[in-house]
Amino acid sequence: MKIFGHRGASGYAPQNTISSVRLALDQGSDGVEIDVQLTKDNEVVVCHDWIIDNVSDGKGKVSDFALVEIKKNDFGSYFLEDFKGEKIPTLSEVLEFFPKDIILNIELKIKGKSRDLVAEKVADLLLFHERIENTIVSSFNHSSLKKIKKLIPEIKIAFLYKRCISTINKDISDFGMDIYSIHINAKCANKEIIKEIHNHNKKVYVWNSNDIETTKKLYDMEADGIMTDFPIDMKNALWKYIT
Ligand code: G3P
Ligand code: MG
């Protein structure tokens, strides 16, 4: 079962920062998940929240800042003084150092009319950085995945689900394009749903598993991977469990 750092190793470093991504890599994650959205000047930045109030010393919407302005905020010290001065990263900055042999899961955060533009901008960056092979693009907004798949037919895409819904089988069949994986909420994970998704030949990644018991259960249910804020702890626990 693969272990993905969720927003990097966000239990130990400020979420979605370069430090957090680097730490997830140092902790031996098999993959790293990050969230992306657009600034006012349509730069792709790595950030989960629509507003920066809870993840920086600034205030306001990501989409109201130009890149040069949002970069002036401190995205580290709210978490821990040691991370003071940490800037919001662009996707490009992550792609510059992210190892090609580790899976990068880019979650498209979509709001309003940004859907196609986010997908286009991310596609451009993936092509420019030659980062297609070990990348999974996921989103709760499945139409945005259609857009990126049209632009890069070989890209792996993943449906994200927040709620425990019964339409997964139908959604997969209706989509009309190849989906690589289905990312379900840990609250909704059970042996049956995982088996059903496997019957469609799709991988199942579960978000989030931040405790050892849940991680062991998901391993027993044959989930293909988990997202966690604590990659090193889940890796160690799993290793002990299976050896
Ligand atoms: O990709 C899994 C997970 O990150 C989805 O939820 O809100 O943490 O982006 P969220
Ligand atoms: Mg996410």
Coordinates of C-alpha atoms and ligand atoms in Angstrom, one line a residue:
M1 CA 0.0 0.0 0.0
K2 CA 1.4 3.3 -1.0
I3 CA 1.8 6.2 1.5
F4 CA 1.2 9.7 0.2
G5 CA 2.1 12.8 2.1
H6 CA -1.1 15.0 2.3
R7 CA -0.2 18.6 1.5
G8 CA 3.3 17.4 1.9
A9 CA 4.1 16.1 5.4
S10 CA 1.6 18.6 6.8
G11 CA 1.6 17.2 10.3
Y12 CA 5.2 18.4 10.7
A13 CA 5.6 21.4 8.4
P14 CA 3.3 24.1 7.1
Q15 CA 0.9 22.5 4.6
N16 CA 1.6 22.9 0.9
T17 CA 4.9 24.6 1.3
I18 CA 8.3 23.6 -0.2
S19 CA 9.4 22.5 3.3
S20 CA 6.4 20.3 3.7
V21 CA 6.9 18.7 0.2
R22 CA 10.6 18.2 0.9
L23 CA 9.9 16.6 4.3
A24 CA 7.3 14.2 2.8
L25 CA 10.0 13.1 0.3
D26 CA 12.7 12.8 3.1
Q27 CA 10.2 10.7 5.1
G28 CA 10.1 8.2 2.3
S29 CA 6.6 8.9 1.0
D30 CA 5.7 6.9 -2.2
G31 CA 3.8 10.0 -3.4
V32 CA 3.0 13.5 -2.3
E33 CA -0.4 15.3 -2.7
I34 CA -0.6 19.0 -3.1
D35 CA -3.5 21.4 -3.9
V36 CA -3.3 24.0 -6.6
Q37 CA -5.3 27.1 -7.6
L38 CA -4.9 30.3 -9.6
T39 CA -3.7 33.7 -8.4
K40 CA -5.3 36.9 -9.8
D41 CA -2.7 36.9 -12.6
N42 CA -3.4 33.3 -13.4
E43 CA -0.2 31.8 -11.9
V44 CA -0.7 28.3 -10.5
V45 CA 0.1 28.3 -6.7
V46 CA 0.1 25.5 -4.2
C47 CA -2.5 26.3 -1.6
H48 CA -5.6 24.5 -0.2
D49 CA -7.7 27.3 1.2
W50 CA -9.4 29.9 -0.9
I51 CA -8.3 32.5 1.6
I52 CA -4.8 32.8 3.1
D53 CA -5.9 33.9 6.6
N54 CA -5.4 30.5 8.3
V55 CA -2.2 29.5 6.5
S56 CA -0.2 32.7 6.5
D57 CA 0.3 36.0 8.2
G58 CA -1.8 37.7 5.5
K59 CA -5.5 38.1 4.7
G60 CA -7.6 37.8 1.7
K61 CA -8.4 35.5 -1.2
V62 CA -5.7 33.8 -3.2
S63 CA -7.5 34.8 -6.4
D64 CA -7.3 38.5 -5.4
F65 CA -3.5 38.5 -5.2
A66 CA -1.0 38.8 -8.0
L67 CA 1.8 36.3 -7.6
V68 CA 4.3 39.0 -6.6
E69 CA 1.9 40.2 -3.9
I70 CA 1.0 36.9 -2.4
K71 CA 4.7 36.0 -2.2
K72 CA 5.2 38.8 0.3
N73 CA 3.2 36.8 2.9
D74 CA 4.7 34.4 5.4
F75 CA 3.2 30.9 5.1
G76 CA 5.4 29.4 7.8
S77 CA 5.4 31.1 11.1
Y78 CA 1.6 30.5 11.8
F79 CA 2.6 26.8 12.0
L80 CA 5.9 27.1 13.9
E81 CA 8.4 29.9 14.2
D82 CA 11.1 27.7 12.7
F83 CA 9.3 28.0 9.3
K84 CA 9.2 31.8 9.4
G85 CA 9.7 33.3 5.9
E86 CA 8.3 30.3 4.1
K87 CA 6.6 31.6 0.9
I88 CA 3.7 30.2 -1.0
P89 CA 5.2 28.0 -3.7
T90 CA 4.2 28.0 -7.4
L91 CA 3.5 24.6 -9.0
S92 CA 6.5 25.4 -11.2
E93 CA 8.8 25.7 -8.2
V94 CA 7.6 22.3 -6.9
L95 CA 8.1 20.7 -10.3
E96 CA 11.6 22.0 -10.5
F97 CA 12.9 19.7 -7.7
F98 CA 10.3 17.0 -7.4
P99 CA 11.9 13.6 -8.2
K100 CA 10.6 12.0 -11.3
D101 CA 10.4 8.5 -9.6
I102 CA 8.0 9.6 -6.9
I103 CA 4.3 10.1 -7.6
L104 CA 3.1 13.6 -7.5
N105 CA -0.7 14.0 -7.0
I106 CA -1.8 17.4 -8.0
E107 CA -5.3 18.2 -6.8
L108 CA -7.1 20.9 -8.9
K109 CA -9.1 23.3 -6.7
I110 CA -11.8 24.7 -8.8
K111 CA -14.0 27.7 -8.1
G112 CA -16.4 29.4 -10.4
K113 CA -15.2 29.9 -14.0
S114 CA -11.6 28.9 -13.2
R115 CA -12.2 25.2 -14.2
D116 CA -10.8 25.2 -17.7
L117 CA -8.1 27.7 -17.0
V118 CA -6.7 25.8 -14.0
A119 CA -6.6 22.7 -16.1
E120 CA -4.9 24.5 -19.0
K121 CA -2.3 26.1 -16.9
V122 CA -1.5 22.9 -15.1
A123 CA -1.3 21.0 -18.4
D124 CA 1.2 23.6 -19.7
L125 CA 3.4 23.3 -16.7
L126 CA 3.4 19.5 -16.7
L127 CA 4.4 19.5 -20.4
F128 CA 7.1 22.1 -19.9
H129 CA 8.6 20.2 -17.0
E130 CA 8.1 16.8 -18.7
R131 CA 6.2 15.7 -15.6
I132 CA 3.6 13.4 -17.1
E133 CA 4.6 9.8 -16.2
N134 CA 4.4 9.8 -12.4
T135 CA 1.8 12.4 -12.0
I136 CA -1.9 11.9 -11.0
V137 CA -4.2 14.9 -11.4
S138 CA -7.2 14.7 -9.1
S139 CA -10.2 16.8 -8.4
F140 CA -13.7 16.9 -6.8
N141 CA -14.6 18.7 -10.0
H142 CA -14.6 15.9 -12.5
S143 CA -15.2 18.2 -15.5
S144 CA -11.8 19.8 -15.0
L145 CA -10.2 16.3 -15.3
K146 CA -11.9 15.9 -18.7
K147 CA -10.3 19.2 -19.8
I148 CA -6.8 18.2 -18.7
K149 CA -7.2 14.7 -20.2
K150 CA -8.1 16.2 -23.5
L151 CA -5.0 18.4 -23.4
I152 CA -2.7 15.5 -22.3
P153 CA -4.3 12.2 -23.2
E154 CA -1.7 10.1 -21.4
I155 CA -2.1 11.9 -18.0
K156 CA -3.4 9.9 -15.1
I157 CA -6.6 11.3 -13.6
A158 CA -8.4 10.6 -10.4
F159 CA -11.9 11.2 -9.2
L160 CA -12.1 12.6 -5.7
Y161 CA -15.1 12.0 -3.5
K162 CA -15.9 13.8 -0.3
R163 CA -19.2 12.1 0.6
C164 CA -20.1 8.4 0.7
I165 CA -22.2 8.2 -2.4
S166 CA -23.5 5.3 -4.4
T167 CA -22.9 6.7 -7.9
I168 CA -19.2 5.8 -8.2
N169 CA -19.8 2.9 -10.5
K170 CA -22.1 5.0 -12.7
D171 CA -19.7 7.9 -12.7
I172 CA -16.8 5.7 -13.9
S173 CA -18.9 4.2 -16.6
D174 CA -20.4 7.5 -17.8
F175 CA -17.2 9.5 -17.8
G176 CA -16.1 8.2 -21.3
M177 CA -12.4 8.7 -20.6
D178 CA -9.8 6.5 -18.8
I179 CA -9.7 7.2 -15.1
Y180 CA -6.6 5.9 -13.2
S181 CA -7.7 6.0 -9.6
I182 CA -10.6 6.9 -7.3
H183 CA -9.8 8.8 -4.1
I184 CA -12.4 8.2 -1.4
N185 CA -12.9 9.7 2.0
A186 CA -11.6 7.4 4.8
K187 CA -15.1 7.6 6.4
C188 CA -16.5 5.9 3.3
A189 CA -13.9 3.1 2.9
N190 CA -15.0 -0.4 3.3
K191 CA -14.0 -3.8 1.7
E192 CA -17.1 -3.7 -0.7
I193 CA -16.5 -0.3 -2.2
I194 CA -12.8 -1.0 -2.6
K195 CA -13.6 -4.3 -4.4
E196 CA -16.2 -2.6 -6.6
I197 CA -13.7 0.0 -7.7
H198 CA -11.1 -2.6 -8.3
N199 CA -13.5 -4.5 -10.5
H200 CA -13.4 -1.4 -12.7
N201 CA -9.6 -1.8 -12.8
K202 CA -9.1 1.5 -10.9
K203 CA -6.8 2.0 -8.0
V204 CA -8.3 3.2 -4.7
Y205 CA -6.5 5.8 -2.7
V206 CA -8.0 6.8 0.6
W207 CA -7.8 10.2 2.3
N208 CA -6.9 10.8 5.1
S209 CA -5.5 8.2 7.4
N210 CA -3.7 9.9 10.2
D211 CA -3.8 7.0 12.7
I212 CA -2.3 3.6 12.8
E213 CA -5.5 1.6 13.3
T214 CA -7.1 3.2 10.3
T215 CA -4.0 2.6 8.2
K216 CA -3.9 -1.1 9.2
K217 CA -7.6 -1.5 8.4
L218 CA -7.2 0.1 5.0
Y219 CA -4.3 -2.2 4.3
D220 CA -6.5 -5.2 5.2
M221 CA -9.2 -3.8 2.9
E222 CA -6.6 -3.8 0.1
A223 CA -6.6 -0.1 -0.5
D224 CA -3.8 0.8 -3.0
G225 CA -2.7 3.8 -1.0
I226 CA -3.5 6.4 1.7
M227 CA -3.0 10.1 2.0
T228 CA -1.7 11.1 5.4
D229 CA -0.3 14.2 7.2
F230 CA 2.2 11.9 9.0
P231 CA 3.9 9.8 6.2
I232 CA 6.8 8.6 8.3
D233 CA 4.6 7.3 11.1
M234 CA 2.2 5.5 8.8
K235 CA 5.2 4.0 6.9
N236 CA 6.7 2.7 10.1
A237 CA 3.4 1.4 11.4
L238 CA 2.6 -0.4 8.2
W239 CA 6.1 -1.8 7.9
K240 CA 5.8 -3.3 11.5
Y241 CA 2.4 -4.6 10.7
I242 CA 3.3 -6.5 7.5
T243 CA 6.7 -7.8 8.5
Ligands
G3P1 O1 -6.7 14.6 -2.2 C1 -7.2 14.2 -1.0 C2 -7.6 15.3 -0.1 O2 -6.5 16.3 -0.2 C3 -8.9 16.0 -0.5 O3 -9.3 16.9 0.4 O4 -9.7 19.1 1.3 O5 -7.6 18.0 1.9 O6 -7.9 18.8 -0.4 P1 -8.6 18.3 0.8
MG2 MG -6.1 18.0 -1.3

